[in-house]
């Protein structure tokens, strides 16, 4: 193995403590063994792209990851670790596969200028790149939530989220949704994080009552209608949460695409709204509770069947194998 490669341990001590309390989880103590290297090359113009290599013959049964950015290695470790573990599962039942320098963008995937053969988690419709499941969907363990029964949920519209995206203005879809929701009875929609926002605009948002405290995740479970709005790109696991909690997803001005979006249908798995139609959409759902319950049930079924760890892993492996064969 090349001397510029650094071996990274596969032991997870925090998870090990959890296994003491939950012995059946022992299999999650270990990550797939990897080696990393940092390279100054033309790939440095895309610092969030990691290149992946594997050969049982050449690399001691270790995945090789090539970085061009120390920040990507340190700050996005949760993301590339989940990809490494997913590849490890693929390698375990296909140990003779080999691949070399397959690029994956582990950022929020806002940069469409990455090379066309780069895997991304999300893209716009016109982008040519292939998609793989985002790191949340690739996790083997997720928190088990129990949904509140429909009749016990508030007949209310809810949203909490960060003000993200390049548009830090009233044109931003998350801002527009919160403004539109003010006209709706029993709505609780607000922005709760402003790391990308200039102080002047933040002051304007506060003066208009568009800011709110960040709520615990379980708060989503109390409401019937939940907004799913793009952030920097797609909102990743928000649809999963909405379906898990048995609520109606209202996809608001969504433009970003993930691999599973082609399998959901408007009117069956979600309702769609924009800043002009949100009031009418919520009003329709309230006047047609059977339809609203049907959408909520279909969204829940889709999440259970299509966004499970097993299904995400299956799609990931199929996409990866298509690339190398």
PDB file of C-alpha atoms in Angstrom, residues 12-325:
ATOM      1  CA  UNK A  12     -16.801   3.268  17.068  1.00  0.00           C
ATOM      2  CA  UNK A  13     -16.425   3.638  20.860  1.00  0.00           C
ATOM      3  CA  UNK A  14     -19.612   5.639  21.398  1.00  0.00           C
ATOM      4  CA  UNK A  15     -21.643   2.978  19.644  1.00  0.00           C
ATOM      5  CA  UNK A  16     -19.819   0.343  21.656  1.00  0.00           C
ATOM      6  CA  UNK A  17     -21.227   1.836  24.850  1.00  0.00           C
ATOM      7  CA  UNK A  18     -24.713   1.715  23.338  1.00  0.00           C
ATOM      8  CA  UNK A  19     -24.237  -1.992  22.580  1.00  0.00           C
ATOM      9  CA  UNK A  20     -23.692  -2.674  26.271  1.00  0.00           C
ATOM     10  CA  UNK A  21     -27.286  -1.566  26.766  1.00  0.00           C
ATOM     11  CA  UNK A  22     -28.587  -3.066  23.503  1.00  0.00           C
ATOM     12  CA  UNK A  23     -26.571  -6.225  22.713  1.00  0.00           C
ATOM     13  CA  UNK A  24     -28.426  -6.905  19.458  1.00  0.00           C
ATOM     14  CA  UNK A  25     -26.764  -3.832  17.944  1.00  0.00           C
ATOM     15  CA  UNK A  26     -23.261  -5.275  18.196  1.00  0.00           C
ATOM     16  CA  UNK A  27     -22.941  -5.329  14.401  1.00  0.00           C
ATOM     17  CA  UNK A  28     -22.966  -1.522  14.303  1.00  0.00           C
ATOM     18  CA  UNK A  29     -19.845  -1.161  16.444  1.00  0.00           C
ATOM     19  CA  UNK A  30     -17.672  -1.570  13.372  1.00  0.00           C
ATOM     20  CA  UNK A  31     -17.286   0.588  10.305  1.00  0.00           C
ATOM     21  CA  UNK A  32     -15.865  -0.691   7.062  1.00  0.00           C
ATOM     22  CA  UNK A  33     -12.045  -0.235   7.145  1.00  0.00           C
ATOM     23  CA  UNK A  34     -10.752   2.548   4.923  1.00  0.00           C
ATOM     24  CA  UNK A  35      -7.565   4.340   3.977  1.00  0.00           C
ATOM     25  CA  UNK A  36      -7.435   7.980   2.954  1.00  0.00           C
ATOM     26  CA  UNK A  37      -5.077  10.291   1.154  1.00  0.00           C
ATOM     27  CA  UNK A  38      -5.025  13.984   0.317  1.00  0.00           C
ATOM     28  CA  UNK A  39      -4.149  15.029  -3.197  1.00  0.00           C
ATOM     29  CA  UNK A  40      -3.478  18.375  -4.824  1.00  0.00           C
ATOM     30  CA  UNK A  41      -4.904  17.944  -8.320  1.00  0.00           C
ATOM     31  CA  UNK A  42      -7.433  19.426 -10.725  1.00  0.00           C
ATOM     32  CA  UNK A  43     -10.124  17.985  -8.450  1.00  0.00           C
ATOM     33  CA  UNK A  44      -9.272  20.707  -5.920  1.00  0.00           C
ATOM     34  CA  UNK A  45     -11.701  23.004  -7.747  1.00  0.00           C
ATOM     35  CA  UNK A  46     -14.431  20.670  -6.440  1.00  0.00           C
ATOM     36  CA  UNK A  47     -13.315  20.233  -2.816  1.00  0.00           C
ATOM     37  CA  UNK A  48     -16.456  18.389  -1.722  1.00  0.00           C
ATOM     38  CA  UNK A  49     -15.907  15.573  -4.228  1.00  0.00           C
ATOM     39  CA  UNK A  50     -14.303  12.398  -2.853  1.00  0.00           C
ATOM     40  CA  UNK A  51     -12.966   9.684  -5.154  1.00  0.00           C
ATOM     41  CA  UNK A  52     -13.483   6.047  -4.222  1.00  0.00           C
ATOM     42  CA  UNK A  53     -11.282   3.071  -5.120  1.00  0.00           C
ATOM     43  CA  UNK A  54     -11.380  -0.609  -4.175  1.00  0.00           C
ATOM     44  CA  UNK A  55      -9.412  -3.692  -5.196  1.00  0.00           C
ATOM     45  CA  UNK A  56      -9.193  -6.786  -3.040  1.00  0.00           C
ATOM     46  CA  UNK A  57      -5.977  -7.741  -4.832  1.00  0.00           C
ATOM     47  CA  UNK A  58      -4.167  -4.443  -4.364  1.00  0.00           C
ATOM     48  CA  UNK A  59      -5.446  -2.676  -1.281  1.00  0.00           C
ATOM     49  CA  UNK A  60      -5.654  -5.147   1.598  1.00  0.00           C
ATOM     50  CA  UNK A  61      -9.456  -5.253   1.481  1.00  0.00           C
ATOM     51  CA  UNK A  62      -9.712  -1.570   2.357  1.00  0.00           C
ATOM     52  CA  UNK A  63     -11.636   1.198   0.639  1.00  0.00           C
ATOM     53  CA  UNK A  64      -9.397   4.014  -0.574  1.00  0.00           C
ATOM     54  CA  UNK A  65     -10.759   7.562  -0.348  1.00  0.00           C
ATOM     55  CA  UNK A  66      -9.000  10.453  -2.083  1.00  0.00           C
ATOM     56  CA  UNK A  67      -9.699  13.944  -0.705  1.00  0.00           C
ATOM     57  CA  UNK A  68      -8.566  17.351  -1.891  1.00  0.00           C
ATOM     58  CA  UNK A  69      -9.929  19.193   1.149  1.00  0.00           C
ATOM     59  CA  UNK A  70      -9.187  18.803   4.850  1.00  0.00           C
ATOM     60  CA  UNK A  71     -12.523  20.476   5.615  1.00  0.00           C
ATOM     61  CA  UNK A  72     -14.449  17.859   3.667  1.00  0.00           C
ATOM     62  CA  UNK A  73     -12.666  15.131   5.593  1.00  0.00           C
ATOM     63  CA  UNK A  74     -13.366  16.719   8.979  1.00  0.00           C
ATOM     64  CA  UNK A  75     -16.697  18.481   8.604  1.00  0.00           C
ATOM     65  CA  UNK A  76     -18.545  16.032   6.358  1.00  0.00           C
ATOM     66  CA  UNK A  77     -17.351  12.808   7.960  1.00  0.00           C
ATOM     67  CA  UNK A  78     -20.908  11.750   8.804  1.00  0.00           C
ATOM     68  CA  UNK A  79     -21.722  11.757   5.098  1.00  0.00           C
ATOM     69  CA  UNK A  80     -18.698   9.955   3.679  1.00  0.00           C
ATOM     70  CA  UNK A  81     -18.724   7.458   6.538  1.00  0.00           C
ATOM     71  CA  UNK A  82     -22.259   6.375   5.643  1.00  0.00           C
ATOM     72  CA  UNK A  83     -21.233   5.949   2.011  1.00  0.00           C
ATOM     73  CA  UNK A  84     -18.202   3.922   3.080  1.00  0.00           C
ATOM     74  CA  UNK A  85     -20.395   1.674   5.200  1.00  0.00           C
ATOM     75  CA  UNK A  86     -22.848   1.209   2.322  1.00  0.00           C
ATOM     76  CA  UNK A  87     -19.971   0.267   0.026  1.00  0.00           C
ATOM     77  CA  UNK A  88     -18.698  -2.094   2.695  1.00  0.00           C
ATOM     78  CA  UNK A  89     -22.015  -3.930   2.650  1.00  0.00           C
ATOM     79  CA  UNK A  90     -21.810  -4.178  -1.144  1.00  0.00           C
ATOM     80  CA  UNK A  91     -18.251  -5.511  -0.983  1.00  0.00           C
ATOM     81  CA  UNK A  92     -19.113  -8.143   1.624  1.00  0.00           C
ATOM     82  CA  UNK A  93     -21.424  -9.978  -0.760  1.00  0.00           C
ATOM     83  CA  UNK A  94     -19.500  -9.048  -3.925  1.00  0.00           C
ATOM     84  CA  UNK A  95     -15.878  -9.214  -2.682  1.00  0.00           C
ATOM     85  CA  UNK A  96     -14.304  -9.462  -6.124  1.00  0.00           C
ATOM     86  CA  UNK A  97     -15.670  -6.195  -7.473  1.00  0.00           C
ATOM     87  CA  UNK A  98     -13.163  -3.498  -8.329  1.00  0.00           C
ATOM     88  CA  UNK A  99     -13.553   0.194  -9.046  1.00  0.00           C
ATOM     89  CA  UNK A 100     -11.222   3.128  -9.399  1.00  0.00           C
ATOM     90  CA  UNK A 101     -11.629   6.845  -8.692  1.00  0.00           C
ATOM     91  CA  UNK A 102     -15.435   6.974  -8.703  1.00  0.00           C
ATOM     92  CA  UNK A 103     -16.345  10.548  -7.683  1.00  0.00           C
ATOM     93  CA  UNK A 104     -19.083  11.391  -5.169  1.00  0.00           C
ATOM     94  CA  UNK A 105     -20.043  14.919  -4.138  1.00  0.00           C
ATOM     95  CA  UNK A 106     -20.713  14.750  -0.382  1.00  0.00           C
ATOM     96  CA  UNK A 107     -21.831  18.385  -0.031  1.00  0.00           C
ATOM     97  CA  UNK A 108     -25.420  19.623  -0.325  1.00  0.00           C
ATOM     98  CA  UNK A 109     -24.804  19.253  -4.083  1.00  0.00           C
ATOM     99  CA  UNK A 110     -25.492  22.824  -5.151  1.00  0.00           C
ATOM    100  CA  UNK A 111     -22.599  22.833  -7.642  1.00  0.00           C
ATOM    101  CA  UNK A 112     -23.786  21.524 -10.999  1.00  0.00           C
ATOM    102  CA  UNK A 113     -20.338  22.136 -12.515  1.00  0.00           C
ATOM    103  CA  UNK A 114     -18.876  18.968 -11.000  1.00  0.00           C
ATOM    104  CA  UNK A 115     -17.902  16.449 -13.723  1.00  0.00           C
ATOM    105  CA  UNK A 116     -20.832  14.585 -15.249  1.00  0.00           C
ATOM    106  CA  UNK A 117     -19.687  11.225 -13.906  1.00  0.00           C
ATOM    107  CA  UNK A 118     -19.941  12.478 -10.306  1.00  0.00           C
ATOM    108  CA  UNK A 119     -22.588  10.896  -8.102  1.00  0.00           C
ATOM    109  CA  UNK A 120     -24.761  13.419  -6.257  1.00  0.00           C
ATOM    110  CA  UNK A 121     -27.494  13.209  -3.619  1.00  0.00           C
ATOM    111  CA  UNK A 122     -29.711  15.797  -5.326  1.00  0.00           C
ATOM    112  CA  UNK A 123     -29.832  17.751  -8.561  1.00  0.00           C
ATOM    113  CA  UNK A 124     -31.992  20.005 -10.699  1.00  0.00           C
ATOM    114  CA  UNK A 125     -33.979  18.510 -13.558  1.00  0.00           C
ATOM    115  CA  UNK A 126     -31.536  19.741 -16.213  1.00  0.00           C
ATOM    116  CA  UNK A 127     -28.431  18.369 -14.479  1.00  0.00           C
ATOM    117  CA  UNK A 128     -26.888  15.269 -16.115  1.00  0.00           C
ATOM    118  CA  UNK A 129     -25.530  13.554 -12.998  1.00  0.00           C
ATOM    119  CA  UNK A 130     -26.546  10.178 -11.584  1.00  0.00           C
ATOM    120  CA  UNK A 131     -28.063  10.117  -8.113  1.00  0.00           C
ATOM    121  CA  UNK A 132     -27.473   7.964  -5.056  1.00  0.00           C
ATOM    122  CA  UNK A 133     -29.362   7.973  -1.727  1.00  0.00           C
ATOM    123  CA  UNK A 134     -28.416  10.748   0.657  1.00  0.00           C
ATOM    124  CA  UNK A 135     -26.407   9.829   3.782  1.00  0.00           C
ATOM    125  CA  UNK A 136     -29.464   9.835   6.048  1.00  0.00           C
ATOM    126  CA  UNK A 137     -31.219   7.205   3.933  1.00  0.00           C
ATOM    127  CA  UNK A 138     -28.067   5.070   3.875  1.00  0.00           C
ATOM    128  CA  UNK A 139     -27.987   4.816   7.664  1.00  0.00           C
ATOM    129  CA  UNK A 140     -28.739   1.303   8.870  1.00  0.00           C
ATOM    130  CA  UNK A 141     -30.287   2.492  12.116  1.00  0.00           C
ATOM    131  CA  UNK A 142     -32.857   5.250  12.454  1.00  0.00           C
ATOM    132  CA  UNK A 143     -34.848   6.387  15.411  1.00  0.00           C
ATOM    133  CA  UNK A 144     -38.165   4.567  15.725  1.00  0.00           C
ATOM    134  CA  UNK A 145     -40.978   7.117  15.984  1.00  0.00           C
ATOM    135  CA  UNK A 146     -44.568   6.268  16.849  1.00  0.00           C
ATOM    136  CA  UNK A 147     -47.071   8.439  14.998  1.00  0.00           C
ATOM    137  CA  UNK A 148     -49.956  10.153  16.766  1.00  0.00           C
ATOM    138  CA  UNK A 149     -53.330   8.989  15.437  1.00  0.00           C
ATOM    139  CA  UNK A 150     -54.871  11.298  12.835  1.00  0.00           C
ATOM    140  CA  UNK A 151     -57.871  12.202  15.005  1.00  0.00           C
ATOM    141  CA  UNK A 152     -55.514  13.243  17.802  1.00  0.00           C
ATOM    142  CA  UNK A 153     -53.384  15.522  15.644  1.00  0.00           C
ATOM    143  CA  UNK A 154     -54.041  19.253  15.457  1.00  0.00           C
ATOM    144  CA  UNK A 155     -55.819  20.340  12.277  1.00  0.00           C
ATOM    145  CA  UNK A 156     -52.922  22.680  11.636  1.00  0.00           C
ATOM    146  CA  UNK A 157     -50.197  23.557   9.144  1.00  0.00           C
ATOM    147  CA  UNK A 158     -46.629  23.454  10.427  1.00  0.00           C
ATOM    148  CA  UNK A 159     -43.100  24.287   9.314  1.00  0.00           C
ATOM    149  CA  UNK A 160     -39.775  24.909  11.008  1.00  0.00           C
ATOM    150  CA  UNK A 161     -36.538  25.223   9.115  1.00  0.00           C
ATOM    151  CA  UNK A 162     -33.407  27.190   8.427  1.00  0.00           C
ATOM    152  CA  UNK A 163     -33.366  30.081   5.982  1.00  0.00           C
ATOM    153  CA  UNK A 164     -31.038  28.437   3.486  1.00  0.00           C
ATOM    154  CA  UNK A 165     -30.331  28.847  -0.193  1.00  0.00           C
ATOM    155  CA  UNK A 166     -28.791  31.485  -2.414  1.00  0.00           C
ATOM    156  CA  UNK A 167     -31.902  33.670  -2.284  1.00  0.00           C
ATOM    157  CA  UNK A 168     -31.711  35.472   1.054  1.00  0.00           C
ATOM    158  CA  UNK A 169     -34.756  37.613   0.344  1.00  0.00           C
ATOM    159  CA  UNK A 170     -38.548  37.505   0.209  1.00  0.00           C
ATOM    160  CA  UNK A 171     -38.203  35.495  -3.009  1.00  0.00           C
ATOM    161  CA  UNK A 172     -36.861  32.554  -0.993  1.00  0.00           C
ATOM    162  CA  UNK A 173     -39.449  29.765  -0.959  1.00  0.00           C
ATOM    163  CA  UNK A 174     -39.165  29.201   2.786  1.00  0.00           C
ATOM    164  CA  UNK A 175     -39.765  32.891   3.465  1.00  0.00           C
ATOM    165  CA  UNK A 176     -42.647  32.960   0.986  1.00  0.00           C
ATOM    166  CA  UNK A 177     -44.248  29.898   2.587  1.00  0.00           C
ATOM    167  CA  UNK A 178     -44.138  31.454   6.055  1.00  0.00           C
ATOM    168  CA  UNK A 179     -45.691  34.665   4.711  1.00  0.00           C
ATOM    169  CA  UNK A 180     -48.440  32.747   2.890  1.00  0.00           C
ATOM    170  CA  UNK A 181     -49.145  30.650   5.987  1.00  0.00           C
ATOM    171  CA  UNK A 182     -49.988  33.779   7.995  1.00  0.00           C
ATOM    172  CA  UNK A 183     -53.293  33.916   6.101  1.00  0.00           C
ATOM    173  CA  UNK A 184     -54.201  30.380   7.190  1.00  0.00           C
ATOM    174  CA  UNK A 185     -56.069  29.688  10.422  1.00  0.00           C
ATOM    175  CA  UNK A 186     -54.244  27.285  12.751  1.00  0.00           C
ATOM    176  CA  UNK A 187     -50.846  27.558  11.112  1.00  0.00           C
ATOM    177  CA  UNK A 188     -47.474  27.576  12.827  1.00  0.00           C
ATOM    178  CA  UNK A 189     -44.777  28.261  10.247  1.00  0.00           C
ATOM    179  CA  UNK A 190     -41.528  29.997  11.056  1.00  0.00           C
ATOM    180  CA  UNK A 191     -37.828  30.202  10.275  1.00  0.00           C
ATOM    181  CA  UNK A 192     -35.501  29.063  13.018  1.00  0.00           C
ATOM    182  CA  UNK A 193     -31.898  29.238  11.794  1.00  0.00           C
ATOM    183  CA  UNK A 194     -30.133  32.081   9.986  1.00  0.00           C
ATOM    184  CA  UNK A 195     -26.490  31.147   9.491  1.00  0.00           C
ATOM    185  CA  UNK A 196     -26.598  32.299   5.854  1.00  0.00           C
ATOM    186  CA  UNK A 197     -28.634  35.463   6.476  1.00  0.00           C
ATOM    187  CA  UNK A 198     -27.406  39.044   6.667  1.00  0.00           C
ATOM    188  CA  UNK A 199     -28.323  40.918   9.888  1.00  0.00           C
ATOM    189  CA  UNK A 200     -30.345  43.560   8.031  1.00  0.00           C
ATOM    190  CA  UNK A 201     -32.678  41.043   6.417  1.00  0.00           C
ATOM    191  CA  UNK A 202     -32.870  39.052   9.648  1.00  0.00           C
ATOM    192  CA  UNK A 203     -34.119  42.165  11.406  1.00  0.00           C
ATOM    193  CA  UNK A 204     -36.803  42.564   8.743  1.00  0.00           C
ATOM    194  CA  UNK A 205     -37.914  38.958   9.196  1.00  0.00           C
ATOM    195  CA  UNK A 206     -38.166  39.404  12.955  1.00  0.00           C
ATOM    196  CA  UNK A 207     -40.196  42.581  12.582  1.00  0.00           C
ATOM    197  CA  UNK A 208     -42.692  40.692  10.415  1.00  0.00           C
ATOM    198  CA  UNK A 209     -43.028  37.795  12.837  1.00  0.00           C
ATOM    199  CA  UNK A 210     -41.448  35.208  10.543  1.00  0.00           C
ATOM    200  CA  UNK A 211     -38.881  33.918  13.045  1.00  0.00           C
ATOM    201  CA  UNK A 212     -39.578  31.154  15.535  1.00  0.00           C
ATOM    202  CA  UNK A 213     -37.764  29.017  18.062  1.00  0.00           C
ATOM    203  CA  UNK A 214     -36.462  25.696  16.839  1.00  0.00           C
ATOM    204  CA  UNK A 215     -38.736  22.874  18.008  1.00  0.00           C
ATOM    205  CA  UNK A 216     -37.891  19.255  18.818  1.00  0.00           C
ATOM    206  CA  UNK A 217     -38.387  16.865  15.912  1.00  0.00           C
ATOM    207  CA  UNK A 218     -41.336  15.219  17.659  1.00  0.00           C
ATOM    208  CA  UNK A 219     -43.307  18.476  17.307  1.00  0.00           C
ATOM    209  CA  UNK A 220     -44.005  17.571  13.666  1.00  0.00           C
ATOM    210  CA  UNK A 221     -46.033  14.613  14.926  1.00  0.00           C
ATOM    211  CA  UNK A 222     -48.681  16.892  16.458  1.00  0.00           C
ATOM    212  CA  UNK A 223     -49.832  18.461  13.175  1.00  0.00           C
ATOM    213  CA  UNK A 224     -51.753  17.110  10.175  1.00  0.00           C
ATOM    214  CA  UNK A 225     -50.245  19.194   7.376  1.00  0.00           C
ATOM    215  CA  UNK A 226     -46.493  19.653   7.073  1.00  0.00           C
ATOM    216  CA  UNK A 227     -44.581  21.716   4.535  1.00  0.00           C
ATOM    217  CA  UNK A 228     -41.686  20.154   2.640  1.00  0.00           C
ATOM    218  CA  UNK A 229     -39.594  22.994   1.193  1.00  0.00           C
ATOM    219  CA  UNK A 230     -36.210  22.923  -0.533  1.00  0.00           C
ATOM    220  CA  UNK A 231     -33.282  24.356   1.411  1.00  0.00           C
ATOM    221  CA  UNK A 232     -29.838  24.587  -0.147  1.00  0.00           C
ATOM    222  CA  UNK A 233     -31.068  21.689  -2.276  1.00  0.00           C
ATOM    223  CA  UNK A 234     -33.732  19.141  -1.357  1.00  0.00           C
ATOM    224  CA  UNK A 235     -34.724  18.868   2.290  1.00  0.00           C
ATOM    225  CA  UNK A 236     -33.278  15.336   2.556  1.00  0.00           C
ATOM    226  CA  UNK A 237     -35.098  13.509   5.359  1.00  0.00           C
ATOM    227  CA  UNK A 238     -38.071  15.859   5.902  1.00  0.00           C
ATOM    228  CA  UNK A 239     -40.406  13.838   3.655  1.00  0.00           C
ATOM    229  CA  UNK A 240     -39.289  10.721   5.535  1.00  0.00           C
ATOM    230  CA  UNK A 241     -40.217  12.361   8.836  1.00  0.00           C
ATOM    231  CA  UNK A 242     -43.578  13.559   7.515  1.00  0.00           C
ATOM    232  CA  UNK A 243     -44.460  10.082   6.276  1.00  0.00           C
ATOM    233  CA  UNK A 244     -43.178   8.436   9.443  1.00  0.00           C
ATOM    234  CA  UNK A 245     -45.420  10.682  11.533  1.00  0.00           C
ATOM    235  CA  UNK A 246     -48.484   9.965   9.356  1.00  0.00           C
ATOM    236  CA  UNK A 247     -48.984  13.555   8.173  1.00  0.00           C
ATOM    237  CA  UNK A 248     -49.825  15.097   4.797  1.00  0.00           C
ATOM    238  CA  UNK A 249     -46.704  16.302   2.952  1.00  0.00           C
ATOM    239  CA  UNK A 250     -47.278  19.599   1.160  1.00  0.00           C
ATOM    240  CA  UNK A 251     -44.349  20.044  -1.197  1.00  0.00           C
ATOM    241  CA  UNK A 252     -43.907  23.785  -1.577  1.00  0.00           C
ATOM    242  CA  UNK A 253     -42.248  25.057  -4.779  1.00  0.00           C
ATOM    243  CA  UNK A 254     -39.879  22.091  -4.806  1.00  0.00           C
ATOM    244  CA  UNK A 255     -37.350  22.017  -7.655  1.00  0.00           C
ATOM    245  CA  UNK A 256     -34.562  19.733  -6.455  1.00  0.00           C
ATOM    246  CA  UNK A 257     -34.710  16.037  -7.297  1.00  0.00           C
ATOM    247  CA  UNK A 258     -33.608  12.990  -5.332  1.00  0.00           C
ATOM    248  CA  UNK A 259     -33.502   9.457  -6.703  1.00  0.00           C
ATOM    249  CA  UNK A 260     -36.865   8.438  -5.236  1.00  0.00           C
ATOM    250  CA  UNK A 261     -38.878  11.483  -6.342  1.00  0.00           C
ATOM    251  CA  UNK A 262     -39.852   9.843  -9.625  1.00  0.00           C
ATOM    252  CA  UNK A 263     -41.849   7.277  -7.643  1.00  0.00           C
ATOM    253  CA  UNK A 264     -44.176   9.663  -5.807  1.00  0.00           C
ATOM    254  CA  UNK A 265     -47.347  11.128  -7.312  1.00  0.00           C
ATOM    255  CA  UNK A 266     -49.061  14.427  -6.587  1.00  0.00           C
ATOM    256  CA  UNK A 267     -52.495  13.798  -5.115  1.00  0.00           C
ATOM    257  CA  UNK A 268     -51.500  10.316  -3.978  1.00  0.00           C
ATOM    258  CA  UNK A 269     -48.359  10.726  -1.858  1.00  0.00           C
ATOM    259  CA  UNK A 270     -48.323  14.509  -1.431  1.00  0.00           C
ATOM    260  CA  UNK A 271     -50.047  17.777  -2.258  1.00  0.00           C
ATOM    261  CA  UNK A 272     -48.224  20.523  -4.124  1.00  0.00           C
ATOM    262  CA  UNK A 273     -48.492  24.245  -3.401  1.00  0.00           C
ATOM    263  CA  UNK A 274     -46.817  27.526  -4.209  1.00  0.00           C
ATOM    264  CA  UNK A 275     -47.047  30.971  -2.636  1.00  0.00           C
ATOM    265  CA  UNK A 276     -50.257  31.733  -4.529  1.00  0.00           C
ATOM    266  CA  UNK A 277     -52.051  28.422  -3.905  1.00  0.00           C
ATOM    267  CA  UNK A 278     -51.067  27.385  -0.368  1.00  0.00           C
ATOM    268  CA  UNK A 279     -54.247  28.716   1.233  1.00  0.00           C
ATOM    269  CA  UNK A 280     -56.449  26.888  -1.279  1.00  0.00           C
ATOM    270  CA  UNK A 281     -54.520  23.633  -0.907  1.00  0.00           C
ATOM    271  CA  UNK A 282     -54.865  23.591   2.881  1.00  0.00           C
ATOM    272  CA  UNK A 283     -58.522  24.593   2.620  1.00  0.00           C
ATOM    273  CA  UNK A 284     -59.173  21.716   0.198  1.00  0.00           C
ATOM    274  CA  UNK A 285     -57.509  19.191   2.502  1.00  0.00           C
ATOM    275  CA  UNK A 286     -59.556  20.396   5.465  1.00  0.00           C
ATOM    276  CA  UNK A 287     -62.802  20.176   3.512  1.00  0.00           C
ATOM    277  CA  UNK A 288     -61.926  16.686   2.228  1.00  0.00           C
ATOM    278  CA  UNK A 289     -60.580  14.824   5.273  1.00  0.00           C
ATOM    279  CA  UNK A 290     -60.844  11.429   3.569  1.00  0.00           C
ATOM    280  CA  UNK A 291     -58.539  12.635   0.803  1.00  0.00           C
ATOM    281  CA  UNK A 292     -56.128  14.134   3.319  1.00  0.00           C
ATOM    282  CA  UNK A 293     -56.019  10.893   5.314  1.00  0.00           C
ATOM    283  CA  UNK A 294     -55.471   8.901   2.123  1.00  0.00           C
ATOM    284  CA  UNK A 295     -52.477  11.052   1.155  1.00  0.00           C
ATOM    285  CA  UNK A 296     -51.051  10.750   4.667  1.00  0.00           C
ATOM    286  CA  UNK A 297     -51.479   6.962   4.636  1.00  0.00           C
ATOM    287  CA  UNK A 298     -49.930   6.633   1.177  1.00  0.00           C
ATOM    288  CA  UNK A 299     -46.967   8.788   2.200  1.00  0.00           C
ATOM    289  CA  UNK A 300     -46.456   6.617   5.282  1.00  0.00           C
ATOM    290  CA  UNK A 301     -46.613   3.435   3.229  1.00  0.00           C
ATOM    291  CA  UNK A 302     -44.142   4.841   0.704  1.00  0.00           C
ATOM    292  CA  UNK A 303     -41.694   5.770   3.452  1.00  0.00           C
ATOM    293  CA  UNK A 304     -41.936   2.315   5.021  1.00  0.00           C
ATOM    294  CA  UNK A 305     -41.595   0.411   1.766  1.00  0.00           C
ATOM    295  CA  UNK A 306     -39.457   2.593  -0.500  1.00  0.00           C
ATOM    296  CA  UNK A 307     -37.273   4.647   1.842  1.00  0.00           C
ATOM    297  CA  UNK A 308     -36.316   1.885   4.241  1.00  0.00           C
ATOM    298  CA  UNK A 309     -32.600   1.211   4.843  1.00  0.00           C
ATOM    299  CA  UNK A 310     -32.895  -2.009   2.825  1.00  0.00           C
ATOM    300  CA  UNK A 311     -34.413  -0.255  -0.198  1.00  0.00           C
ATOM    301  CA  UNK A 312     -31.937   2.630  -0.042  1.00  0.00           C
ATOM    302  CA  UNK A 313     -29.048   0.165   0.090  1.00  0.00           C
ATOM    303  CA  UNK A 314     -30.493  -1.773  -2.860  1.00  0.00           C
ATOM    304  CA  UNK A 315     -30.750   1.349  -5.027  1.00  0.00           C
ATOM    305  CA  UNK A 316     -27.259   2.459  -3.997  1.00  0.00           C
ATOM    306  CA  UNK A 317     -25.753  -0.881  -4.987  1.00  0.00           C
ATOM    307  CA  UNK A 318     -27.594  -0.953  -8.308  1.00  0.00           C
ATOM    308  CA  UNK A 319     -26.394   2.567  -9.171  1.00  0.00           C
ATOM    309  CA  UNK A 320     -22.808   1.740  -8.190  1.00  0.00           C
ATOM    310  CA  UNK A 321     -22.729  -1.549 -10.092  1.00  0.00           C
ATOM    311  CA  UNK A 322     -24.118   0.105 -13.230  1.00  0.00           C
ATOM    312  CA  UNK A 323     -21.241   2.542 -13.070  1.00  0.00           C
ATOM    313  CA  UNK A 324     -18.474  -0.061 -12.815  1.00  0.00           C
ATOM    314  CA  UNK A 325     -19.862  -2.664 -15.238  1.00  0.00           C
TER     315      UNK A 325
END
